[in-house]
Short mmCIF file of C-alpha atoms in Angstrom, two decimals:
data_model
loop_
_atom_site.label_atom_id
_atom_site.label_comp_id
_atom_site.label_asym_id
_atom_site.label_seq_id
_atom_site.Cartn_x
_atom_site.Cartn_y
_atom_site.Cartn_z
CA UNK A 72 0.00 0.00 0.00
CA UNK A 73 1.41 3.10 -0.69
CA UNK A 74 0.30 6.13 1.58
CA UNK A 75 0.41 9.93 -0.47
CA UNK A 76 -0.28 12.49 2.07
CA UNK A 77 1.24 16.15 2.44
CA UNK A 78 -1.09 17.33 5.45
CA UNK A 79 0.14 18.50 8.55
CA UNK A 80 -1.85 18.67 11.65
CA UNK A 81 -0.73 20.50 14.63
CA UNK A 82 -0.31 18.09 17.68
CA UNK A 83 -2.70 18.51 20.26
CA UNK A 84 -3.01 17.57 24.14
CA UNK A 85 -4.05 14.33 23.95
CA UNK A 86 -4.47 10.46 26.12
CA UNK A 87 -3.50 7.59 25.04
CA UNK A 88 -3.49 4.22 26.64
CA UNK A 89 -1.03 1.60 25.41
CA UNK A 90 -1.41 -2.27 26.63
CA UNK A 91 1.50 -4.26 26.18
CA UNK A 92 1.82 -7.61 25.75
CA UNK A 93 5.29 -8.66 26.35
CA UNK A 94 6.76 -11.35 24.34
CA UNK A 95 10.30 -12.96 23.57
CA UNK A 96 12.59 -13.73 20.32
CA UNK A 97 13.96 -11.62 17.64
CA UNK A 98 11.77 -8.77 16.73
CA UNK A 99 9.12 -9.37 13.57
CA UNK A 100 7.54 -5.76 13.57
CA UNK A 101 7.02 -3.91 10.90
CA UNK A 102 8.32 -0.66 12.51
CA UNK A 103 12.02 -1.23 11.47
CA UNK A 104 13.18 2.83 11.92
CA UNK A 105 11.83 2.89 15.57
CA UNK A 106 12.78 -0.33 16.48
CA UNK A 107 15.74 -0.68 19.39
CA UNK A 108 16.57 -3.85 18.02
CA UNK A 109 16.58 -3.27 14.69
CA UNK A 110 18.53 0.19 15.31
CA UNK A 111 21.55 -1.98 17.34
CA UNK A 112 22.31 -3.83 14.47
CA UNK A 113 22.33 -1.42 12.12
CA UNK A 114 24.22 1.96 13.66
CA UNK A 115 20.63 3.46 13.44
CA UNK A 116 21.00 3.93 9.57
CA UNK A 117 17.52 3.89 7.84
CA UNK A 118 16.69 0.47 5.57
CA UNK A 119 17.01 1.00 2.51
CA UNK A 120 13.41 0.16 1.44
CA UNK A 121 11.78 2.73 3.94
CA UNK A 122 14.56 5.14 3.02
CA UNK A 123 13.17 4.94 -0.82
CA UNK A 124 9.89 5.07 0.25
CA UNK A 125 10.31 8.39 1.82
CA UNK A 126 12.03 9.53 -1.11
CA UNK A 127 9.66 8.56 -3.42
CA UNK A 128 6.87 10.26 -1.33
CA UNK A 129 8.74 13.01 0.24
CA UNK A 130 11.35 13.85 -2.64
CA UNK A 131 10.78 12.74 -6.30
CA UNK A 132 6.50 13.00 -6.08
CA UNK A 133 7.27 16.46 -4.39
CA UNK A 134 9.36 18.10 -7.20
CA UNK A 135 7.10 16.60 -9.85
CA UNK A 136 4.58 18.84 -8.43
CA UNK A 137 6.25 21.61 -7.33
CA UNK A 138 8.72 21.72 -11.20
CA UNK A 139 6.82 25.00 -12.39
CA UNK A 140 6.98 26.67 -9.33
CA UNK A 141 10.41 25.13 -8.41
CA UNK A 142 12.19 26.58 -11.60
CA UNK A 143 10.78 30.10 -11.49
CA UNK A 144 12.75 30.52 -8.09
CA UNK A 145 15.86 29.38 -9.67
CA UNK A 146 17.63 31.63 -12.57
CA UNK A 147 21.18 32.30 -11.28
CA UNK A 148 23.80 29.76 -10.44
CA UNK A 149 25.75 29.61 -7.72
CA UNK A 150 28.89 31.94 -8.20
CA UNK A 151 31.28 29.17 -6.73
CA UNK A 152 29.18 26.50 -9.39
CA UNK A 153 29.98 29.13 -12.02
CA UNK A 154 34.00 29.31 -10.83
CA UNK A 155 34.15 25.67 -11.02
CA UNK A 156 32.66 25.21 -14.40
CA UNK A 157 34.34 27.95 -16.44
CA UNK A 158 37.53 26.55 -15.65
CA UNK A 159 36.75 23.14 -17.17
CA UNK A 160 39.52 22.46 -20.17
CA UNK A 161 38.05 22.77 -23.74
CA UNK A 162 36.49 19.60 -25.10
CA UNK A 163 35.88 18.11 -21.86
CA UNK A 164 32.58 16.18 -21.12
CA UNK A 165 30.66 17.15 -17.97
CA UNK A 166 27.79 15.53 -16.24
CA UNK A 167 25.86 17.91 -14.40
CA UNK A 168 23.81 15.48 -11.94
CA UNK A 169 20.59 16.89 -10.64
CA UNK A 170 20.67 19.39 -12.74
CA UNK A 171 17.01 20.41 -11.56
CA UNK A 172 15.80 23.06 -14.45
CA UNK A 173 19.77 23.24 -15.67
CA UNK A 174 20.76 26.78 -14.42
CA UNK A 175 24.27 25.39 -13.90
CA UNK A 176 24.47 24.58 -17.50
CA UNK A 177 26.82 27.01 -19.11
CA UNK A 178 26.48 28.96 -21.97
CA UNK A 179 29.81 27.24 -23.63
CA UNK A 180 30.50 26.03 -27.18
CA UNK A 181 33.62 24.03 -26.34
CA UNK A 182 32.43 21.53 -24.00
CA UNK A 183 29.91 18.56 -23.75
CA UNK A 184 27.51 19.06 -21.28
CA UNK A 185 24.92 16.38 -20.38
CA UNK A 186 22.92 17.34 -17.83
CA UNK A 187 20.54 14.61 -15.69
CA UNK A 188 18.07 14.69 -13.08
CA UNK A 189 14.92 12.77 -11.90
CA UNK A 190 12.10 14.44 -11.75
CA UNK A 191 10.63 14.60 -15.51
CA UNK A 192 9.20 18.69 -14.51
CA UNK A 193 12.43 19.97 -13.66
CA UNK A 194 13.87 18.44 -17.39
CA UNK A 195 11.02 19.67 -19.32
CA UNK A 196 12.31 23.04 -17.75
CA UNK A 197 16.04 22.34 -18.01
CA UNK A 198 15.69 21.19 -22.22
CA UNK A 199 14.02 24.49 -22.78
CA UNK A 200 16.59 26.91 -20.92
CA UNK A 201 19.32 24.96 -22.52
CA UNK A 202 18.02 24.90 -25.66
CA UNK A 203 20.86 27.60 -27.15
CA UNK A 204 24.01 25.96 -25.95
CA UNK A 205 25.31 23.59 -29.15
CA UNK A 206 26.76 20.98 -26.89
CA UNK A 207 24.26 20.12 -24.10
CA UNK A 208 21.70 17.37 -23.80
CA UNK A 209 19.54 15.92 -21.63
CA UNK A 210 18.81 12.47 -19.99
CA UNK A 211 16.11 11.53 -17.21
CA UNK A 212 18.36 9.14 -14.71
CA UNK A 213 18.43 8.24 -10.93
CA UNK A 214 21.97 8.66 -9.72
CA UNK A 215 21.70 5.69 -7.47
CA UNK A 216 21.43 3.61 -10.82
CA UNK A 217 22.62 5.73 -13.32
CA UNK A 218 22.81 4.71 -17.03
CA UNK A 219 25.83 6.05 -18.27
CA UNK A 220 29.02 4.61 -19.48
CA UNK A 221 32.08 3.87 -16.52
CA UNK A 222 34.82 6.74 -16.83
CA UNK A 223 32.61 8.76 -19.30
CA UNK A 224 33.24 12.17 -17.58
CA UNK A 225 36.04 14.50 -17.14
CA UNK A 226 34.08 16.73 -15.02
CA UNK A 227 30.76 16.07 -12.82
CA UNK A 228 28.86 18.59 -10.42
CA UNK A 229 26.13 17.59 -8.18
CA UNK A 230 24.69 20.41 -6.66
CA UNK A 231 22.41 20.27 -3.69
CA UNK A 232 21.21 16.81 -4.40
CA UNK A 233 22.76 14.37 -1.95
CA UNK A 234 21.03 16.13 1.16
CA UNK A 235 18.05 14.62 -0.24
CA UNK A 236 19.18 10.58 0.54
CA UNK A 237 17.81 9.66 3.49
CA UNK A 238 20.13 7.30 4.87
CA UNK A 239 23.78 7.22 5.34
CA UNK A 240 24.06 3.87 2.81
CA UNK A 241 21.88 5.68 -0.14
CA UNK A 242 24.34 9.19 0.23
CA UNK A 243 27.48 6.99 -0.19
CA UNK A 244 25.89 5.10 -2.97
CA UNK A 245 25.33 8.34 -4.72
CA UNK A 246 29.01 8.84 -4.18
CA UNK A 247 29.94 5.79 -5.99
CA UNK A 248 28.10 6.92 -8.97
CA UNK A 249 30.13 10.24 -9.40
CA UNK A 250 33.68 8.00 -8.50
CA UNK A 251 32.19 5.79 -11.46
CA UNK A 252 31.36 7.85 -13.80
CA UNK A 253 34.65 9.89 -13.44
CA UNK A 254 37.30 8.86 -15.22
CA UNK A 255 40.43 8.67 -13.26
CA UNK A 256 42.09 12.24 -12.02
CA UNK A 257 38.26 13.20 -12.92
CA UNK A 258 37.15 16.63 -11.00
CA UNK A 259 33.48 17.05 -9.15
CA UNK A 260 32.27 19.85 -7.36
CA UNK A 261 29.48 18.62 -4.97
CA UNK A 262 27.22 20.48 -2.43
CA UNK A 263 24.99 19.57 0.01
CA UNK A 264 23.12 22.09 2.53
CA UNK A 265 24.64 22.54 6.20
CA UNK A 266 23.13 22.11 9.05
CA UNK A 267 25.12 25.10 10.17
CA UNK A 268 23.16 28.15 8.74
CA UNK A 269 24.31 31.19 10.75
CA UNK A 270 26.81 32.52 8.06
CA UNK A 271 24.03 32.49 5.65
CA UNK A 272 21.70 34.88 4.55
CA UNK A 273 18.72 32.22 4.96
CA UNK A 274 17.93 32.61 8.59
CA UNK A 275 15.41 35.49 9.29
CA UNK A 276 16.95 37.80 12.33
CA UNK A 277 13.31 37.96 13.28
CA UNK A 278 12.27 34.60 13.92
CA UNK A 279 13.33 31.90 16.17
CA UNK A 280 12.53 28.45 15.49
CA UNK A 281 9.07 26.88 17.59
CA UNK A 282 9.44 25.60 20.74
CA UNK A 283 6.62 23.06 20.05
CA UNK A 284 8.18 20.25 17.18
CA UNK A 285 6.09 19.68 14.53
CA UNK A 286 6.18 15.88 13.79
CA UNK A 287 4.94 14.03 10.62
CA UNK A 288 5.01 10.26 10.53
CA UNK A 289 5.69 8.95 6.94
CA UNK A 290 5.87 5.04 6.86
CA UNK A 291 6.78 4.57 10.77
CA UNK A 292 9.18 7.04 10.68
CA UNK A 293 8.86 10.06 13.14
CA UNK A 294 10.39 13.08 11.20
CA UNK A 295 10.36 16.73 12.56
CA UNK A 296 9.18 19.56 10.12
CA UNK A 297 11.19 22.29 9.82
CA UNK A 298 10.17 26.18 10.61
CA UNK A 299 11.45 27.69 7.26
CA UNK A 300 14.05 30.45 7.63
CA UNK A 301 15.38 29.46 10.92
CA UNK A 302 18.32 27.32 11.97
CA UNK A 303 18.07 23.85 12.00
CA UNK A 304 17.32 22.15 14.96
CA UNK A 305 17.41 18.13 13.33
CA UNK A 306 19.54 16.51 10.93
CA UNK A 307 16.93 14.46 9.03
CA UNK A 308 14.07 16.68 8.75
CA UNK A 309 10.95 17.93 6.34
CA UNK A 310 11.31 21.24 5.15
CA UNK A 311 8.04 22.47 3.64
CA UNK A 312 7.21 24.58 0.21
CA UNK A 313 4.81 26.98 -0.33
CA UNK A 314 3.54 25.69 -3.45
CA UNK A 315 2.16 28.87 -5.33
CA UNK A 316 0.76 28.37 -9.49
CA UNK A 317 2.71 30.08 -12.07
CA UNK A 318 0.76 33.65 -12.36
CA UNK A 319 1.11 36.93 -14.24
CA UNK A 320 0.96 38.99 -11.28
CA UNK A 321 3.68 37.91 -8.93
CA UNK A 322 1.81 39.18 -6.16
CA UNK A 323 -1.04 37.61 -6.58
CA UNK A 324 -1.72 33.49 -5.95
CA UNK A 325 -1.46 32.93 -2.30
CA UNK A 326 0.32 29.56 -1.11
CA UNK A 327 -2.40 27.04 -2.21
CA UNK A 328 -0.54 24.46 -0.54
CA UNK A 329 2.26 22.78 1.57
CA UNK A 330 4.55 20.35 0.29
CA UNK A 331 7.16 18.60 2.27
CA UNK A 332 10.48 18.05 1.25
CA UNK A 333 12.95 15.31 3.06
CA UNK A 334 16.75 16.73 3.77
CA UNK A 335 19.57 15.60 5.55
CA UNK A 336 21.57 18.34 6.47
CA UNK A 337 24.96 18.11 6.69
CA UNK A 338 27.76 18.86 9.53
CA UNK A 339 31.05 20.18 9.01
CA UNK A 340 33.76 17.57 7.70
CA UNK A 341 30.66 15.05 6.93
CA UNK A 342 30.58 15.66 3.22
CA UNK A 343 34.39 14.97 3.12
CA UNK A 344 34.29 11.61 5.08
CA UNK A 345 31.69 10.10 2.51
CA UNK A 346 33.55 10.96 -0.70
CA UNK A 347 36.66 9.54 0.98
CA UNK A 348 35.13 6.58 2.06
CA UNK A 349 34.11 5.74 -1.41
CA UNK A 350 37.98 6.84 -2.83
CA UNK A 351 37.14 10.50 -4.16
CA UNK A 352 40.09 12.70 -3.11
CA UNK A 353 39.08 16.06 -1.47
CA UNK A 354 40.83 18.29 -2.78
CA UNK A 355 39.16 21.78 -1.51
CA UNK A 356 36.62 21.91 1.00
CA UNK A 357 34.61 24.89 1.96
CA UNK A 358 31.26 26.51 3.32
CA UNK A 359 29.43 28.90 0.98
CA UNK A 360 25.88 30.42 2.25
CA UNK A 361 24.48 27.58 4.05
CA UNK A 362 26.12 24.69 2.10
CA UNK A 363 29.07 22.37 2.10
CA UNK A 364 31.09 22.25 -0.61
CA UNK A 365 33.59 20.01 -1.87
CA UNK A 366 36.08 20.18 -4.78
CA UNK A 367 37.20 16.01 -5.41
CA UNK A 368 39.30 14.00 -7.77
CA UNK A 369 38.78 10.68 -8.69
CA UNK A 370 42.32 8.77 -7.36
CA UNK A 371 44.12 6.99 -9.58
CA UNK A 372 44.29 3.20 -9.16
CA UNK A 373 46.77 2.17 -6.73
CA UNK B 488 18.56 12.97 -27.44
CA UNK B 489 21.53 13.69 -29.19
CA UNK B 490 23.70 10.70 -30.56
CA UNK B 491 26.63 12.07 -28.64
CA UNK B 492 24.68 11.19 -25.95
CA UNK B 493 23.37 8.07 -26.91
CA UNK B 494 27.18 6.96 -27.32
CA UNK B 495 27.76 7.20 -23.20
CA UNK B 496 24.45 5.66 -22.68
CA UNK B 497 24.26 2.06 -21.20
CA UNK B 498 21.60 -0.17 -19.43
CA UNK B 499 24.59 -2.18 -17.45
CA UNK B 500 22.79 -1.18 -14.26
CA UNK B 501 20.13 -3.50 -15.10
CA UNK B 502 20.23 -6.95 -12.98
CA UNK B 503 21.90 -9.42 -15.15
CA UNK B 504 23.27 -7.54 -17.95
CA UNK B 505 26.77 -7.64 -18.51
CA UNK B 506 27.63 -5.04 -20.90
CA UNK B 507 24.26 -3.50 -22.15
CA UNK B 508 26.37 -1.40 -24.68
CA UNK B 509 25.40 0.23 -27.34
CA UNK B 510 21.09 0.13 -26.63
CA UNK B 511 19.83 -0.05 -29.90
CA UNK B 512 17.90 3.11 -31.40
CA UNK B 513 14.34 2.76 -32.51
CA UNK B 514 13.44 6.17 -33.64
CA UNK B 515 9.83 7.34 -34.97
CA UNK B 516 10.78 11.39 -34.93
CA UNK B 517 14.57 12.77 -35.74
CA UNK B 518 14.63 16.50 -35.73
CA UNK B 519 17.87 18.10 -37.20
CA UNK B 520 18.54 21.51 -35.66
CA UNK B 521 21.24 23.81 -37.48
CA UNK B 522 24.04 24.31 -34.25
CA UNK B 523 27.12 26.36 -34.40
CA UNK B 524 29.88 24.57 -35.26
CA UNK B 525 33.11 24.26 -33.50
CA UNK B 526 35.81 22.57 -35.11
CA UNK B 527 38.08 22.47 -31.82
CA UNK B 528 35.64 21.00 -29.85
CA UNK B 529 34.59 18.54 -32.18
CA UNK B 530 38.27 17.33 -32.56
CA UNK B 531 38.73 16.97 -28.70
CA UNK B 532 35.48 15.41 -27.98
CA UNK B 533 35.58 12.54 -30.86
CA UNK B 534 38.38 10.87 -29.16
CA UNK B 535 36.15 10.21 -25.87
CA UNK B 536 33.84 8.73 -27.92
CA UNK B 537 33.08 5.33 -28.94
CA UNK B 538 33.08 6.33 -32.58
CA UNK B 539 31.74 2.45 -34.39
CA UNK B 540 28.62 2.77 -31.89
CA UNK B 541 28.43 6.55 -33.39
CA UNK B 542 28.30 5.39 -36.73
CA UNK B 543 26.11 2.20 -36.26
CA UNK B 544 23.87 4.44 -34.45
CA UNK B 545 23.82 7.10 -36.95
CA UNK B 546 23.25 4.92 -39.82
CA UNK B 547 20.48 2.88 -37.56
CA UNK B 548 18.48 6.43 -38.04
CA UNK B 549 19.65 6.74 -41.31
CA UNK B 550 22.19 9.57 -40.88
CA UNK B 551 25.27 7.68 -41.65
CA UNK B 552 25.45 9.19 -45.04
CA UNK B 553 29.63 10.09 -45.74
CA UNK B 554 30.50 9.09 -42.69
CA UNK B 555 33.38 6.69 -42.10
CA UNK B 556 32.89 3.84 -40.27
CA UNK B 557 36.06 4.08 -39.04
CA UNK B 558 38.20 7.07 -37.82
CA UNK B 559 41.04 8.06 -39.97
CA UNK B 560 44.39 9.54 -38.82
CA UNK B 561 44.62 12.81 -37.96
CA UNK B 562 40.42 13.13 -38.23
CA UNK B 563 41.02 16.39 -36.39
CA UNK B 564 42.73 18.34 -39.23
CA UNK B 565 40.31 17.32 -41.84
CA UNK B 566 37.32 19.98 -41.78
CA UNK B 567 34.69 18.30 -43.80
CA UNK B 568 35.23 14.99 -42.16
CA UNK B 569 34.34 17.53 -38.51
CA UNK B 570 31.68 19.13 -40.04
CA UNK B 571 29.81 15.40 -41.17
CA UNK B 572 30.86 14.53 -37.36
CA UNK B 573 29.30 17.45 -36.02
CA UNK B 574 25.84 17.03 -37.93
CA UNK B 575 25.55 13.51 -36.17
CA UNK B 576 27.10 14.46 -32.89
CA UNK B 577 25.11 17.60 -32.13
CA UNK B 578 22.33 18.11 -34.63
CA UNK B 579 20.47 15.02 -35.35
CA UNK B 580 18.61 14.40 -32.36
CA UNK B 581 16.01 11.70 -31.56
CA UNK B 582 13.26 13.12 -30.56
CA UNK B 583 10.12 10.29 -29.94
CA UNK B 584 11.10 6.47 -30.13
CA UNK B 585 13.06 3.91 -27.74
CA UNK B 586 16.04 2.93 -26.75
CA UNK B 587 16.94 -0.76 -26.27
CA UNK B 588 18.88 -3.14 -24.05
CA UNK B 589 21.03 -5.23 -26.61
CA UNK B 590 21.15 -8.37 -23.97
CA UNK B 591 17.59 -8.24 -21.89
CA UNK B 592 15.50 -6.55 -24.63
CA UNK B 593 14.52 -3.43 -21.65
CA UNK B 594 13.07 -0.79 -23.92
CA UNK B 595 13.85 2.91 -22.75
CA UNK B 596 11.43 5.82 -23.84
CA UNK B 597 12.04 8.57 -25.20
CA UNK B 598 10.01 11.35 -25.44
CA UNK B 599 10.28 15.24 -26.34
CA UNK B 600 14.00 14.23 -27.00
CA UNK B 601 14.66 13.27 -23.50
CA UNK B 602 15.52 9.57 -22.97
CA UNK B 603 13.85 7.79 -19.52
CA UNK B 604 16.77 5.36 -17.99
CA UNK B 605 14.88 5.15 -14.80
CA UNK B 606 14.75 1.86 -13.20
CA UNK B 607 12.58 0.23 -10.44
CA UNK B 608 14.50 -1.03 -7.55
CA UNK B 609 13.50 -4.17 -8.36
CA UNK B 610 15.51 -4.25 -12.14
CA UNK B 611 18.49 -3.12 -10.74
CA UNK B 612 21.98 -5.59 -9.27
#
């Protein structure tokens, strides 16, 4: 069965009464993410089918929605994404991965530029706005199984995608797919949003997160909804989106409604430890409003 | 989808497949878009290229028209051989059809020129 929900309901006061029936053996429930014995054996990491679950529901059938709305809010890229990409050599081939509606994409003649994501809206938007660079194509892929050839790219950026694995195993796998698809002494420039937001220009002076946690349970899993334009209080967490239609009038169209969106934000040095677990050398590390970056190179074989 | 693209293209990740390299083309709309041609880029990017797969799949779309099967010495000084390369690199481009696996027979879509290589979790190794 497969649950679709994006409502939120404040929690209330309320009484419960549990009976318990106590019983012995290894654990058969079906409530692996809040079980104690299923978290000992595991290092509390999520399994792997629930993790994809809550992607599916809380990530991919979020964007699909939210693609129009999504893409208007995103023109510029990043200046540091920009600084990366310019100095790619001529005749290179990069894989932009996630490239949401392809704002990364460069206006450049001289090198290849294939640019994948996911969610079917967000291409639709990207194939259009990158309709005037010669070299640059599109491809819908998952970058947990991604379709392209071993060693195919010189250069590979993956920007603000991996905070949107839920579980530890699912982030590194993503990281295996950019080692793979480099080609050895390969580049990638990946970021990932910090937990860490106070040398950003995202919090709000004015508001302080709520003292009372908003919860939402998605598939047995407890996860805390984030106040929007404060500091982060969880590492795994829903941050909701103020879905507004495309309209003439900007000012118009109030939020018609509120879609979740999973993260897992990242702490300082965490990025780093993944991509050398999985043999990407970090080459430059830094923090740029609100996210973790990370300049890598694929090592050569030993 | 461009067949520059089609060339890195591979359904490998499929549960198993062993090479799934090159997915055959099954085209029902080519579009070919005049693009700006750069000689220098062409040159560098042929190289990274499987370039038999390129011309099987060009001529599988019927776009292999004076193109060599094979790539002659010093390709990168010879203009009109780029320019031919450049036609089926960056302006033929698939725009409706399929793309297939050459071992398990997995058809890929493709629509509005963008090919679908999603997978369910339960296709994958």
């Amino acid at each position: 069965m497969k649950v679709i929900t994006s409502d939120t309901v404040p929690r209330q006061t309320r009484i419960s009464l549990t009976f318990r029936w106590t019983r012995s053996g290894p654990c058969e429930c079906s409530y692996k993410t809040l079980c104690d014995s299923v978290s000992k054996a595991s290092d509390g990491d999520l399994e792997d089918q629930i993790a994809s679950n809550l992607e599916e529901l809380h990530v991919h059938q979020v964007y699909e929605q939210i693609a129009g709305h999504f893409s208007t809010t995103r023109h510029k890229p990043w200046p540091r994404v920009v600084e990366f990409t310019q100095r790619v050599q001529p005749g290179a081939v990069l894989l932009d991965l996630g490239c949401g509606n392809g704002k990364n994409i460069l206006h450049r003649s001289d090198i290849l530029q294939i640019a994948g994501e996911r969610s079917s809206g967000l291409l639709v938007e990207c194939k259009e706005n990158i309709r005037e660079v010669n070299a640059a194509d599109c491809v819908r892929l998952d970058l947990l199984h991604s379709c392209l050839r071993d060693s195919c790219a010189d250069v590979i950026i993956c920007i603000a995608v991996i905070h949107h694995f839920s579980s530890r195993a699912r982030r590194l796998q993503a990281l295996t797919t950019i080692h793979r698809l480099l080609r050895t002494n390969g580049q990638a420039l990946i970021t990932v949003w910090a937990k860490d937001q106070t040398k950003s220009n995202y919090l709000l002076k004015t508001k302080s997160p709520n003292t009372e946690d908003r919860q939402v349970t998605v598939a047995g899993l407890n996860l805390p909804v984030h106040e929007n334009r404060t500091q982060f209080q969880y590492k795994d967490l829903l941050v909701p989106w103020k879905l507004r239609r495309k309209t003439d009038n900007k000012l118009a169209g109030q939020p018609e409604s509120t879609l979740l969106r999973f993260y897992h934000v990242f702490e300082e040095g965490e990025l780093d430890r993944l991509c050398e677990e999985v043999g990407l050398e970090v080459e430059r590390s830094f923090y740029e409003e609100g996210n973790w970056c990370v300049v890598c190179k694929k090592r050569e074989v030993q | 989808m461009k067949l520059i693209t089609h060339n890195m293209l591979t359904s490998k990740c499929l549960k198993g497949v062993v090479t799934g390299y090159p997915l055959a083309i099954n085209a029902t709309y080519v579009k070919v878009t005049e693009v700006g041609f750069d000689p220098e880029f062409i040159g560098r990017v042929i190289p990274k290229l499987d370039w038999e797969v390129l011309w099987v799949a060009a001529d599988s779309i019927g776009h292999s028209e004076g193109l060599p099967k094979t790539l002659e010495p010093k390709f990168e000084e010879n203009e009109e051989f780029l320019k031919k390369a450049h036609r089926v690199l960056l302006e033929v481009e698939v725009e409706e059809g399929h793309l297939t696996c050459p071992e398990s027979g997995r058809q890929f879509p493709i629509s509005k020129g963008i090919p679908n290589m999603l997978l369910n979790e339960a296709e994958v190794q």
